[in-house]
PDB file of C-alpha atoms and ligand atoms in Angstrom:
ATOM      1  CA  UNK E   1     103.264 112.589 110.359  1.00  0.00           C
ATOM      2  CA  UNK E   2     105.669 110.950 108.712  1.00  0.00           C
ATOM      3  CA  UNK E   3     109.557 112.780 108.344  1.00  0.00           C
ATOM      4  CA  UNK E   4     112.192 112.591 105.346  1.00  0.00           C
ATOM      5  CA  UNK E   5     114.334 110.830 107.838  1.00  0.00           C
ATOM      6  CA  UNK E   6     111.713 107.798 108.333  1.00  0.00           C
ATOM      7  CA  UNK E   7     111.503 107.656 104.991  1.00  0.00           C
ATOM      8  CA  UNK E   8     115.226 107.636 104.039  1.00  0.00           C
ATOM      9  CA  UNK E   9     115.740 105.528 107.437  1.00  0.00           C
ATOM     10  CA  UNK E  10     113.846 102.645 105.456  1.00  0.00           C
ATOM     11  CA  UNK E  11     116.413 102.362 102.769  1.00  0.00           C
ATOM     12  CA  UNK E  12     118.868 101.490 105.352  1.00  0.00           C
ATOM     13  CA  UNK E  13     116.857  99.306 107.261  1.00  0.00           C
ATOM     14  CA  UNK E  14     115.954  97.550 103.622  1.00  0.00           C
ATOM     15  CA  UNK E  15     112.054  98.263 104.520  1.00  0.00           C
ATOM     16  CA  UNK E  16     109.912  98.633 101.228  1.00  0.00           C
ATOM     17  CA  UNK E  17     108.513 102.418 101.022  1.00  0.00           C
ATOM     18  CA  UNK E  18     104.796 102.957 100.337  1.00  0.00           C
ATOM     19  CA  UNK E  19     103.461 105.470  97.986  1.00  0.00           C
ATOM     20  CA  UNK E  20     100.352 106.048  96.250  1.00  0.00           C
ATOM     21  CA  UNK E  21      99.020 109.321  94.627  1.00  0.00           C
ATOM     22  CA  UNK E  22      95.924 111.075  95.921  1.00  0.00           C
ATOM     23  CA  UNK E  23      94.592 114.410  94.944  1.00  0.00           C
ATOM     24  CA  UNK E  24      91.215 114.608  97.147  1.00  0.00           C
ATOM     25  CA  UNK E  25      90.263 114.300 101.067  1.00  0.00           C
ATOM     26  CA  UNK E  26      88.431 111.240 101.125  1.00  0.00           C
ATOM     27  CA  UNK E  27      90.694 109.465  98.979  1.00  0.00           C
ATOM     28  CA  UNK E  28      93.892 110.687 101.280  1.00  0.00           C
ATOM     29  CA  UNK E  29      92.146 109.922 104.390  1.00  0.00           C
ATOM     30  CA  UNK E  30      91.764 106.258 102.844  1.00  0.00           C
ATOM     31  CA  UNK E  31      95.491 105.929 101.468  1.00  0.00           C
ATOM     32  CA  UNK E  32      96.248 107.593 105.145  1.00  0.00           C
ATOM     33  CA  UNK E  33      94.639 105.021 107.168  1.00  0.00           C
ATOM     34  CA  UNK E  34      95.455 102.446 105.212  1.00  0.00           C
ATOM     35  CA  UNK E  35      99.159 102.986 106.404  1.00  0.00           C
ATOM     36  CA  UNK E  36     100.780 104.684 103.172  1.00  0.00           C
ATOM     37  CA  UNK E  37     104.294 106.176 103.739  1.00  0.00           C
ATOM     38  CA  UNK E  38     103.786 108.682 101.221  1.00  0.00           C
ATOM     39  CA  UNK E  39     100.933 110.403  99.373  1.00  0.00           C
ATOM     40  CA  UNK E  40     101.902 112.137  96.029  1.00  0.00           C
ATOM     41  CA  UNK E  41      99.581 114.946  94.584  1.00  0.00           C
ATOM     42  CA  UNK E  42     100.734 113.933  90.879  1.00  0.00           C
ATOM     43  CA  UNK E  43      99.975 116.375  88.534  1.00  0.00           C
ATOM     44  CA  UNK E  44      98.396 112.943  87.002  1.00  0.00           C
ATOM     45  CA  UNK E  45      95.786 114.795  88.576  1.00  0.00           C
ATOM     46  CA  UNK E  46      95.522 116.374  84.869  1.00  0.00           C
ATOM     47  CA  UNK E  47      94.566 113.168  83.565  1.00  0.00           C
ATOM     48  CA  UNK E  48      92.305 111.067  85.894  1.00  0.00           C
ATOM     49  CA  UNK E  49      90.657 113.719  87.954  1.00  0.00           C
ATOM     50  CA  UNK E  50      90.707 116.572  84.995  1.00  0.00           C
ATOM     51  CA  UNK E  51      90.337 114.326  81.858  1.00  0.00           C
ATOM     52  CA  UNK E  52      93.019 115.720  80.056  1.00  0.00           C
ATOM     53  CA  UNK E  53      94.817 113.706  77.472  1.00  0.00           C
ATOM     54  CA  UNK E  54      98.524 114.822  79.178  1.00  0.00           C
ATOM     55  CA  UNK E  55     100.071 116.229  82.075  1.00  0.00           C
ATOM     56  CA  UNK E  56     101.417 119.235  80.368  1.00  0.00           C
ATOM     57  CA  UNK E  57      97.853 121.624  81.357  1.00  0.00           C
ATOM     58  CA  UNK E  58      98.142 121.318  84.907  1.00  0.00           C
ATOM     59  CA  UNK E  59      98.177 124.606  86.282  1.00  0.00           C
ATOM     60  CA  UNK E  60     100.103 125.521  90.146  1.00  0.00           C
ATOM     61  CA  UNK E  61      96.523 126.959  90.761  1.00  0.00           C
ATOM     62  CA  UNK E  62      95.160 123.437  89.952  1.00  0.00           C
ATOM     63  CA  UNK E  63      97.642 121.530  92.398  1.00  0.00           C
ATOM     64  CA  UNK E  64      97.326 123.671  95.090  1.00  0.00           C
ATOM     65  CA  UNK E  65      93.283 122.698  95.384  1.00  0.00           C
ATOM     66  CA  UNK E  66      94.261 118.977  95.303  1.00  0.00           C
ATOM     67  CA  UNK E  67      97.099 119.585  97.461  1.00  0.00           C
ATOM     68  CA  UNK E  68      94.289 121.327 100.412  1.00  0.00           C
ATOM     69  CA  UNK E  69      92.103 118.133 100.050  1.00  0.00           C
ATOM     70  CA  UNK E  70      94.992 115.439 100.487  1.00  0.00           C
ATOM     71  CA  UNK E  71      96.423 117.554 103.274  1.00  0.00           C
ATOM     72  CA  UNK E  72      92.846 117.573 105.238  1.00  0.00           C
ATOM     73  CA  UNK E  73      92.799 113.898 104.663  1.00  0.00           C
ATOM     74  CA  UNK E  74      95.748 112.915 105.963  1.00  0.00           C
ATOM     75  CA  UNK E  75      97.483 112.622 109.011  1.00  0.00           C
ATOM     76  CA  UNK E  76     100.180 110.214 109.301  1.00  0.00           C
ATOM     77  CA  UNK E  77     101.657 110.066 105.609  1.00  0.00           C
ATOM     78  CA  UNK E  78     104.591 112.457 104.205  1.00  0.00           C
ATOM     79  CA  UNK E  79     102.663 114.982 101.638  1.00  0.00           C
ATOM     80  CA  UNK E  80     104.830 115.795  98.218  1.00  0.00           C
ATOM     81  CA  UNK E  81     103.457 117.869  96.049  1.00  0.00           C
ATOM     82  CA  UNK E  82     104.036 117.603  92.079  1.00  0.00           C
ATOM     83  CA  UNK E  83     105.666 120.779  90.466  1.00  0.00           C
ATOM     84  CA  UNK E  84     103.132 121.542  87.276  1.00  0.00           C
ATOM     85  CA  UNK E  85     104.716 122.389  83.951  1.00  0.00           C
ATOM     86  CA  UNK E  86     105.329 125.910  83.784  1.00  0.00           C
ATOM     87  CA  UNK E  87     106.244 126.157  87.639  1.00  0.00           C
ATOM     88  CA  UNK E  88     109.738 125.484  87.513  1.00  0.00           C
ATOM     89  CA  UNK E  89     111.216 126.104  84.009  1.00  0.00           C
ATOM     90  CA  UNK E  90     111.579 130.108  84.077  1.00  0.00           C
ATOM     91  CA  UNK E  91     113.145 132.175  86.672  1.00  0.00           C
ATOM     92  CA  UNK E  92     114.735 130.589  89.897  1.00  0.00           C
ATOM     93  CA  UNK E  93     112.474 133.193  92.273  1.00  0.00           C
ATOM     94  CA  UNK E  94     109.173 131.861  90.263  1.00  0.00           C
ATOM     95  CA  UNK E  95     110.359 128.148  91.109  1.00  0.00           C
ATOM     96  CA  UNK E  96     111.257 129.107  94.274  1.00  0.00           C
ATOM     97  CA  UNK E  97     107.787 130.799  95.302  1.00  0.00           C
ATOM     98  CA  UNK E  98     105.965 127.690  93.814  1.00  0.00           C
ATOM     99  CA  UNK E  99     107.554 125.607  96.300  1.00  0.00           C
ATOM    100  CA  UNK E 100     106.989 128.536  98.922  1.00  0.00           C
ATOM    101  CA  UNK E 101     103.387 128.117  98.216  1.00  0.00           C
ATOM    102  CA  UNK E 102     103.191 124.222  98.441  1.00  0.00           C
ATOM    103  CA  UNK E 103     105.142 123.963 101.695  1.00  0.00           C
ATOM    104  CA  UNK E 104     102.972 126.819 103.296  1.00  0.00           C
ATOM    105  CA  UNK E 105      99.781 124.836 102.926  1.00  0.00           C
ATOM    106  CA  UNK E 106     101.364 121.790 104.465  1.00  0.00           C
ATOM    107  CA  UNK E 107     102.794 119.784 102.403  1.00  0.00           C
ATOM    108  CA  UNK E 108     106.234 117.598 102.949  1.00  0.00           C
ATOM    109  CA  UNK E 109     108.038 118.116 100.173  1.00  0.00           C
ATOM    110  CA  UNK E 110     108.535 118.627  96.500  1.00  0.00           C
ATOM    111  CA  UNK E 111     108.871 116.829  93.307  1.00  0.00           C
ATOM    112  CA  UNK E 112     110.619 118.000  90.345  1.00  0.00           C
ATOM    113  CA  UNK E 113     110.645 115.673  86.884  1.00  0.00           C
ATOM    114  CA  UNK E 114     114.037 116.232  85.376  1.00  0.00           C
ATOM    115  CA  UNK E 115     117.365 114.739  86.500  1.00  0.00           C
ATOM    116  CA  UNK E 116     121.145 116.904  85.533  1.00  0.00           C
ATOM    117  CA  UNK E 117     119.151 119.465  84.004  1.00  0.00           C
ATOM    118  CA  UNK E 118     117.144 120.156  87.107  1.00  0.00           C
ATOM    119  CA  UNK E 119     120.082 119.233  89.707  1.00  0.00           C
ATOM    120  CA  UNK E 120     120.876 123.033  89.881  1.00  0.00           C
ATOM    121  CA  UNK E 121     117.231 123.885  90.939  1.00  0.00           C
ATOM    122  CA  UNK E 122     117.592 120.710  93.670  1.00  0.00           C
ATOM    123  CA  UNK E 123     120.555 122.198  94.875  1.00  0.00           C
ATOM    124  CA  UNK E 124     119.155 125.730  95.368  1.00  0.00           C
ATOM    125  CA  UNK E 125     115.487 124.504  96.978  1.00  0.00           C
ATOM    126  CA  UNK E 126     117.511 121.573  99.533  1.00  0.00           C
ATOM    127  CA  UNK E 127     119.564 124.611 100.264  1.00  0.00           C
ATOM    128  CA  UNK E 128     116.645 126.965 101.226  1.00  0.00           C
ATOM    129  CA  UNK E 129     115.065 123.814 103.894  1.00  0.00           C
ATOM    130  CA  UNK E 130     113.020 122.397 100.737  1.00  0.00           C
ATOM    131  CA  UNK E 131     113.378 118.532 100.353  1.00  0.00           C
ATOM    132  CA  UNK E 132     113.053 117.697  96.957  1.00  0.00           C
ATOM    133  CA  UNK E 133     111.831 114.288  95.214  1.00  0.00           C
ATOM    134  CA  UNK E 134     113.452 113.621  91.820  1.00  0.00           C
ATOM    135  CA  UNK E 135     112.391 112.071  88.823  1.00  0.00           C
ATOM    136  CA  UNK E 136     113.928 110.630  85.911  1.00  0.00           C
ATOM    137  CA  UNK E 137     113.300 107.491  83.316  1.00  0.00           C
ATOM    138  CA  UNK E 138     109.930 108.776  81.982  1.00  0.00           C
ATOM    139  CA  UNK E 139     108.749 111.982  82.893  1.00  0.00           C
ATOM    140  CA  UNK E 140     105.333 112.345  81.561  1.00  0.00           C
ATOM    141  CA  UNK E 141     105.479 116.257  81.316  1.00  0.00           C
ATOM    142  CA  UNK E 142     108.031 116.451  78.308  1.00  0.00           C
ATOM    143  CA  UNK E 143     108.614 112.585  77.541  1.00  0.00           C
ATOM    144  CA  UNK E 144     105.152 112.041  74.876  1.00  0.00           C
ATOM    145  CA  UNK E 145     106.657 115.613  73.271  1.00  0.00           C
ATOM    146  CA  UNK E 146     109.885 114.225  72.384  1.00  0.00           C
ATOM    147  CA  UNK E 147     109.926 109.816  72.143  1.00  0.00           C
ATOM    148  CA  UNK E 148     106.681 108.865  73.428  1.00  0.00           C
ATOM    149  CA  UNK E 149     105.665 107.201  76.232  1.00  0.00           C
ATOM    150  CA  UNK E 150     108.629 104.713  75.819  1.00  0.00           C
ATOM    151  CA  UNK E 151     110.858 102.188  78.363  1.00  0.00           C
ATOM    152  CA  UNK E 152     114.155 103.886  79.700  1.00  0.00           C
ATOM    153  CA  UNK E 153     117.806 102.407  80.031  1.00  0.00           C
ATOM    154  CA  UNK E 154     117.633  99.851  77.192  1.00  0.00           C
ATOM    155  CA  UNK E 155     120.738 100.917  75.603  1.00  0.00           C
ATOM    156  CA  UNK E 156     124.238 100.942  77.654  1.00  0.00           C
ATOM    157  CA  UNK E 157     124.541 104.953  76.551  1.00  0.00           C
ATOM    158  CA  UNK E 158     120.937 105.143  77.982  1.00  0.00           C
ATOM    159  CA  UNK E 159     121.518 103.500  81.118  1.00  0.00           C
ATOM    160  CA  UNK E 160     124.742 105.769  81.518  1.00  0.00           C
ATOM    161  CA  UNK E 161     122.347 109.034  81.110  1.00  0.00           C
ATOM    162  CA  UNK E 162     120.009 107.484  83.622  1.00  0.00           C
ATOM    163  CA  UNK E 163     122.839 106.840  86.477  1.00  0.00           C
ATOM    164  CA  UNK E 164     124.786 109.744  85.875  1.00  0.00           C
ATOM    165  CA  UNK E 165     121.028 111.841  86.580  1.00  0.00           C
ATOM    166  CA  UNK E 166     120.257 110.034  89.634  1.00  0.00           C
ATOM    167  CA  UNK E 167     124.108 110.943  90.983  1.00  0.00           C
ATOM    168  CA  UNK E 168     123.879 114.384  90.058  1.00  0.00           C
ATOM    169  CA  UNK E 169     120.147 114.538  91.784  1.00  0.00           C
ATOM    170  CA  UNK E 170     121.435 112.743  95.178  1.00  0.00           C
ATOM    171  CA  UNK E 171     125.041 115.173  94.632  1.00  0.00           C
ATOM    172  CA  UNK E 172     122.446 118.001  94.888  1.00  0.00           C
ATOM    173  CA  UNK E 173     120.242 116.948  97.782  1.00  0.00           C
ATOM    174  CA  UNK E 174     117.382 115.100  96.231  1.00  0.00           C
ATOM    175  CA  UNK E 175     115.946 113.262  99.690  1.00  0.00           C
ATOM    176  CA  UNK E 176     114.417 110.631  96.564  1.00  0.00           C
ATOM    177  CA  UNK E 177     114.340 110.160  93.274  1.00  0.00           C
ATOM    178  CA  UNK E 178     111.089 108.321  91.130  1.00  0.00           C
ATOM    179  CA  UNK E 179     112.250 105.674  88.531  1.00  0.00           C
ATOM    180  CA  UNK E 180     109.657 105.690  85.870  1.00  0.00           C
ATOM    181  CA  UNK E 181     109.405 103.189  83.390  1.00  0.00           C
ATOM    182  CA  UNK E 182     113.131 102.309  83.561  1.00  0.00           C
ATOM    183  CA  UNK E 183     114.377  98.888  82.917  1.00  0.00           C
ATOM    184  CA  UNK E 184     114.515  96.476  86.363  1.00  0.00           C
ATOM    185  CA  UNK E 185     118.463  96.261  85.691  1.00  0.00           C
ATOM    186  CA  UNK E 186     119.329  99.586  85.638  1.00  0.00           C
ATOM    187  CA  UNK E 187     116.420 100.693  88.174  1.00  0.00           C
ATOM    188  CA  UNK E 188     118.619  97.673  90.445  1.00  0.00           C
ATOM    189  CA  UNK E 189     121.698  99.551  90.204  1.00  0.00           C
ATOM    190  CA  UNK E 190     121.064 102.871  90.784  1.00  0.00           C
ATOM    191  CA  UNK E 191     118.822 101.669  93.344  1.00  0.00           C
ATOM    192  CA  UNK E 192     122.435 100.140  95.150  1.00  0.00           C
ATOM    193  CA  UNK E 193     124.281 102.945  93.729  1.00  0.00           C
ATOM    194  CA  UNK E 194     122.569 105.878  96.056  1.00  0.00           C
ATOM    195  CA  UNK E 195     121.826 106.323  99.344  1.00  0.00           C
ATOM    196  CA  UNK E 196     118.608 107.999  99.093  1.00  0.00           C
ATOM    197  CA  UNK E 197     115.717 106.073  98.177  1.00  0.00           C
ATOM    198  CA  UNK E 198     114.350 105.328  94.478  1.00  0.00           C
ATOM    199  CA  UNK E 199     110.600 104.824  94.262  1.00  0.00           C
ATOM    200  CA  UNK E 200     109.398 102.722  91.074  1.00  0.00           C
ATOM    201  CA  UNK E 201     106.699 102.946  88.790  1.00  0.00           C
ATOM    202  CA  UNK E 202     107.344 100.716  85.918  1.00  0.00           C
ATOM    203  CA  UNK E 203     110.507  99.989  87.627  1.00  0.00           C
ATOM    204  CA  UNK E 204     110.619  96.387  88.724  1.00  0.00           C
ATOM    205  CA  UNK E 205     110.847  95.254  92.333  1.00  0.00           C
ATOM    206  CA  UNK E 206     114.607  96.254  93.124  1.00  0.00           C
ATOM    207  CA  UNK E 207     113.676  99.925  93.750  1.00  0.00           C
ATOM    208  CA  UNK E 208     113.633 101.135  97.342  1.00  0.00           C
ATOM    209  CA  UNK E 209     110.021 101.560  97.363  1.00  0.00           C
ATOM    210  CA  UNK E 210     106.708 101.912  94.851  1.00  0.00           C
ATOM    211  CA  UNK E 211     104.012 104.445  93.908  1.00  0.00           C
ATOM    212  CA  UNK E 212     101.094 103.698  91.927  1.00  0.00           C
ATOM    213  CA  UNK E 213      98.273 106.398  90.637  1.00  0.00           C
ATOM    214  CA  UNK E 214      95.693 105.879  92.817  1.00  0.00           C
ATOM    215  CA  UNK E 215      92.950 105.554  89.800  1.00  0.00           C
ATOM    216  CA  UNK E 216      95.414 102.809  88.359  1.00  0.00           C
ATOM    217  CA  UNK E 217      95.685 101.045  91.657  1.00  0.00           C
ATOM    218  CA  UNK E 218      91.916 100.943  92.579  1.00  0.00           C
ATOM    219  CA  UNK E 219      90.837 100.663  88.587  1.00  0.00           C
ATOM    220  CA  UNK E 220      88.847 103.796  88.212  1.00  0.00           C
ATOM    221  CA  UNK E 221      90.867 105.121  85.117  1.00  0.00           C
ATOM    222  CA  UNK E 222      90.423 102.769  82.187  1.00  0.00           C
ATOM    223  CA  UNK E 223      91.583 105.258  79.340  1.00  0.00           C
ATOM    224  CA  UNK E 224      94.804 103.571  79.581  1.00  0.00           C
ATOM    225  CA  UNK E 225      96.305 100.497  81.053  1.00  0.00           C
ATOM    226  CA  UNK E 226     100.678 100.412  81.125  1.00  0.00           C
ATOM    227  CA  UNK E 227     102.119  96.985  81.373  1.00  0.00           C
ATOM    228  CA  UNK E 228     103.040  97.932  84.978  1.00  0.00           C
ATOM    229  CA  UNK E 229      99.865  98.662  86.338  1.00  0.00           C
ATOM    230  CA  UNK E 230      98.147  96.503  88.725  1.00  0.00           C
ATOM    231  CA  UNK E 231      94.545  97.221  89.364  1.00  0.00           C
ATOM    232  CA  UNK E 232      93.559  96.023  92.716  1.00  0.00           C
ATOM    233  CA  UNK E 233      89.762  96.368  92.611  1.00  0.00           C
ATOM    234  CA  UNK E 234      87.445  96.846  89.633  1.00  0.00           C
ATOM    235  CA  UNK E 235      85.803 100.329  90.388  1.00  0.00           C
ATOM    236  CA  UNK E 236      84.662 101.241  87.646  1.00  0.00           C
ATOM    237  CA  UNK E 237      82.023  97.507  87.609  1.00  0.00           C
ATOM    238  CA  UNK E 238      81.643  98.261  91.909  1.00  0.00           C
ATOM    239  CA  UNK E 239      80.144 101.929  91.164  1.00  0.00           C
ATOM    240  CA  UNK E 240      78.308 101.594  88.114  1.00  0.00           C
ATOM    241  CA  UNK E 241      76.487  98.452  90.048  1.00  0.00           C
ATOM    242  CA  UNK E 242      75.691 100.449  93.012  1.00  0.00           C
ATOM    243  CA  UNK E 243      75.080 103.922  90.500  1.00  0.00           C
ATOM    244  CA  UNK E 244      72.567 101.865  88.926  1.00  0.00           C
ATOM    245  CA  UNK E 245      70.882 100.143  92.191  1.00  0.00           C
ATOM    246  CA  UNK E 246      70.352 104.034  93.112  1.00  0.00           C
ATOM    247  CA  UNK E 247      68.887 105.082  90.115  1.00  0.00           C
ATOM    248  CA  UNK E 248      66.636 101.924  90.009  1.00  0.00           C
ATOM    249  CA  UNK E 249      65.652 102.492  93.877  1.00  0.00           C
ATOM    250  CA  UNK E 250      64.871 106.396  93.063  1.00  0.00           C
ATOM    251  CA  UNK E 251      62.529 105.120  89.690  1.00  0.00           C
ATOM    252  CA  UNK E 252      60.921 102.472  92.312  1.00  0.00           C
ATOM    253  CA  UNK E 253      60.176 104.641  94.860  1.00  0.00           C
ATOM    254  CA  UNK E 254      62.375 102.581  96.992  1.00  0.00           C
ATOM    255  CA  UNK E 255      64.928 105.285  98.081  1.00  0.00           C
ATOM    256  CA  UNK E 256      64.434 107.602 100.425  1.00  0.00           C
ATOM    257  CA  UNK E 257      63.098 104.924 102.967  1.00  0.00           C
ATOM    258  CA  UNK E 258      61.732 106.206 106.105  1.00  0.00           C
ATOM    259  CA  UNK E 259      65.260 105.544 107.448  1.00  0.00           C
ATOM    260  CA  UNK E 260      66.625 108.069 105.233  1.00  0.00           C
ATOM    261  CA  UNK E 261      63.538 110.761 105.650  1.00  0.00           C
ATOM    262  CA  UNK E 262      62.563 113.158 108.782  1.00  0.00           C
ATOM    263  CA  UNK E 263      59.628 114.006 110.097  1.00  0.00           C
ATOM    264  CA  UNK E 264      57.308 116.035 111.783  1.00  0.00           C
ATOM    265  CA  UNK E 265      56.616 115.751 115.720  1.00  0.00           C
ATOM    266  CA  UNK E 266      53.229 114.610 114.859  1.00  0.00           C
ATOM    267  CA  UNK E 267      50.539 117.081 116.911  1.00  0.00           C
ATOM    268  CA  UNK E 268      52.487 120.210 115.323  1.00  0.00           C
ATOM    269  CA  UNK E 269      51.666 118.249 111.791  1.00  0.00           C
ATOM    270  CA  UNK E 270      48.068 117.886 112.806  1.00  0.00           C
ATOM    271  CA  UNK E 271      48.392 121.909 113.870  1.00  0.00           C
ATOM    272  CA  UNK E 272      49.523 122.398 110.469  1.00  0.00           C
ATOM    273  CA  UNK E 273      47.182 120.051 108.673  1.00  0.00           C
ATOM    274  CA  UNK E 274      44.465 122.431 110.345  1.00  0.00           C
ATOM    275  CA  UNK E 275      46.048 125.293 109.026  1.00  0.00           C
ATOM    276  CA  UNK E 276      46.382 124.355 105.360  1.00  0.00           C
ATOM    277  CA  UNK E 277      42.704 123.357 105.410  1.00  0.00           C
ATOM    278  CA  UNK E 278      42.011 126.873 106.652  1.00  0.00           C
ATOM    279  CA  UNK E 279      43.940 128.414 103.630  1.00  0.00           C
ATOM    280  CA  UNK E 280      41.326 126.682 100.835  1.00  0.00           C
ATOM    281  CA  UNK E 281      43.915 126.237  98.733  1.00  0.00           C
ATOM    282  CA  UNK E 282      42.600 123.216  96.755  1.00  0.00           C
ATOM    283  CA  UNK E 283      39.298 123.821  96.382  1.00  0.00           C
TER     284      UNK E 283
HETATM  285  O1  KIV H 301     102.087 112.669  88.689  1.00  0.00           O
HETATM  286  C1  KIV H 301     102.272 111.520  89.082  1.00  0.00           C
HETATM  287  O2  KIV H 301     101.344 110.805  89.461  1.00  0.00           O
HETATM  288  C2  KIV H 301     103.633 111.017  89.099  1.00  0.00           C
HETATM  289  C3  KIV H 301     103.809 109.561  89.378  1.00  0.00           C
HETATM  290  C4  KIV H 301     103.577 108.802  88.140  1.00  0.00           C
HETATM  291  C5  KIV H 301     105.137 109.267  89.966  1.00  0.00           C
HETATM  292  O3  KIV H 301     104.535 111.748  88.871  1.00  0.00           O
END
């Protein structure tokens, strides 16, 4: 498995970090063989494995199922596990046995949306052996409640906001910090600015590294579509095709073939077959 120092290593040695959410086993176990640095149980969960319209329902009960799949799927990837809504905004102890419970089961490390706000928090957790992943630019939790899902650092004063978070988050022992939707210029310069890694979405191609939602990615979610995703694969056309072979096959008669069937060693059949007459049954 992969450590925070490999990861943090790769800034230095200017290699491109890999990350990709996942919130199942098989799906992990893919992203895991496939060589990802980094798997990221998003509480995007909410949206493309619950259906909900936001972030904002996911539950710490929620996450922690997702979180036991992607951990059984993977071996060599660091495991961060999202912080839901609700899991870090009350007491310190209730934050603090939230990220008890995630890095119990397994899991890496932590990610927190929320940059000088949430240093404090940071602080505290990296304190207590916790490595914690930031995130600032758009943080889906609270960002549709307040502007929308909108582009961050257009403005100078923006841009300020922006830098001044991802200081304060490194300052408090963030191990990396997720630039969403922020503009490539500013993402460029805090991305030089800090020593820790930023990881992009939305962020142009000067960040440290890149995570995609894994729906996005391999085009299984088609409820929306940002500017900056790429889908890689139409899933959505390659399982309705094979969906709809099955159900034709099953209509046919086709499917189960005797490949796919079991049978009887054939003398205890005729036994049987002997039997059953015996009963009368259809007469
Ligand atoms: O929940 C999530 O998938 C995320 C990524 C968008 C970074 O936070």
């Amino acid at each position: 498995m992969k450590s925070i120092s490999e990861i943090k290593q790769k800034k230095i040695h200017s290699e491109k970090i890999t990350v990709v959410t996942a919130y199942d086993y098989s799906t992990a176990k893919i992203c895991d063989i496939s060589g990802i640095d980094m798997i990221l149980v998003g509480d995007s969960a909410g949206m493309v494995m619950l259906g909900y319209d936001s972030t904002m329902p996911v539950t710490m009960d929620d996450m922690i199922v997702f979180c036991k799949g992607v951990l059984n799927g993977s071996k060599n990837a660091l495991v961060v596990a999202d912080m839901p809504f609700g899991s870090y905004q009350s007491k310190f102890s209730d934050t603090l046995c939230n990220a008890i419970k995630f890095m119990k089961m397994g899991c890496n490390a932590i990610k927190i949306e929320g940059g000088s706000e949430i240093s404090h928090l940071v602080g505290h957790l990296s304190c207590k052996g916790i490595p914690v992943m930031g995130h600032i630019g758009l943080k889906p939790q609270t960002s549709p409640l307040w502007n929308g899902y909108n582009i961050h650092g257009k403005t100078c004063d923006e841009s300020v906001c922006l830098l001044n978070d991802a200081i304060a988050l490194e300052k408090a022992g963030a191990f990396s910090i997720v630039l969403e939707m922020v503009t490539s210029e500013i993402a460029e310069k805090i991305s030089q600015t800090l020593s820790i890694p930023t990881i992009g979405i939305g962020s142009g191609n000067k960040c440290d590294g890149q995570v995609l939602v894994l729906h996005d990615l391999l085009g299984l979610y088609d409820k929306i579509k940002p500017k900056f995703v790429k889908r890689y694969i139409d899933s959505i056309s390659l399982f309705s095709t094979a969906i709809g072979t099955y159900i034709k096959e099953v209509k046919s008669g086709e499917f189960p073939s005797s490949s796919n069937t079991f049978s009887m060693i054939p003398e205890e059949f005729e036994k049987f077959n002997k039997y059953f007459k015996s009963l009368h049954l259809r007469e």
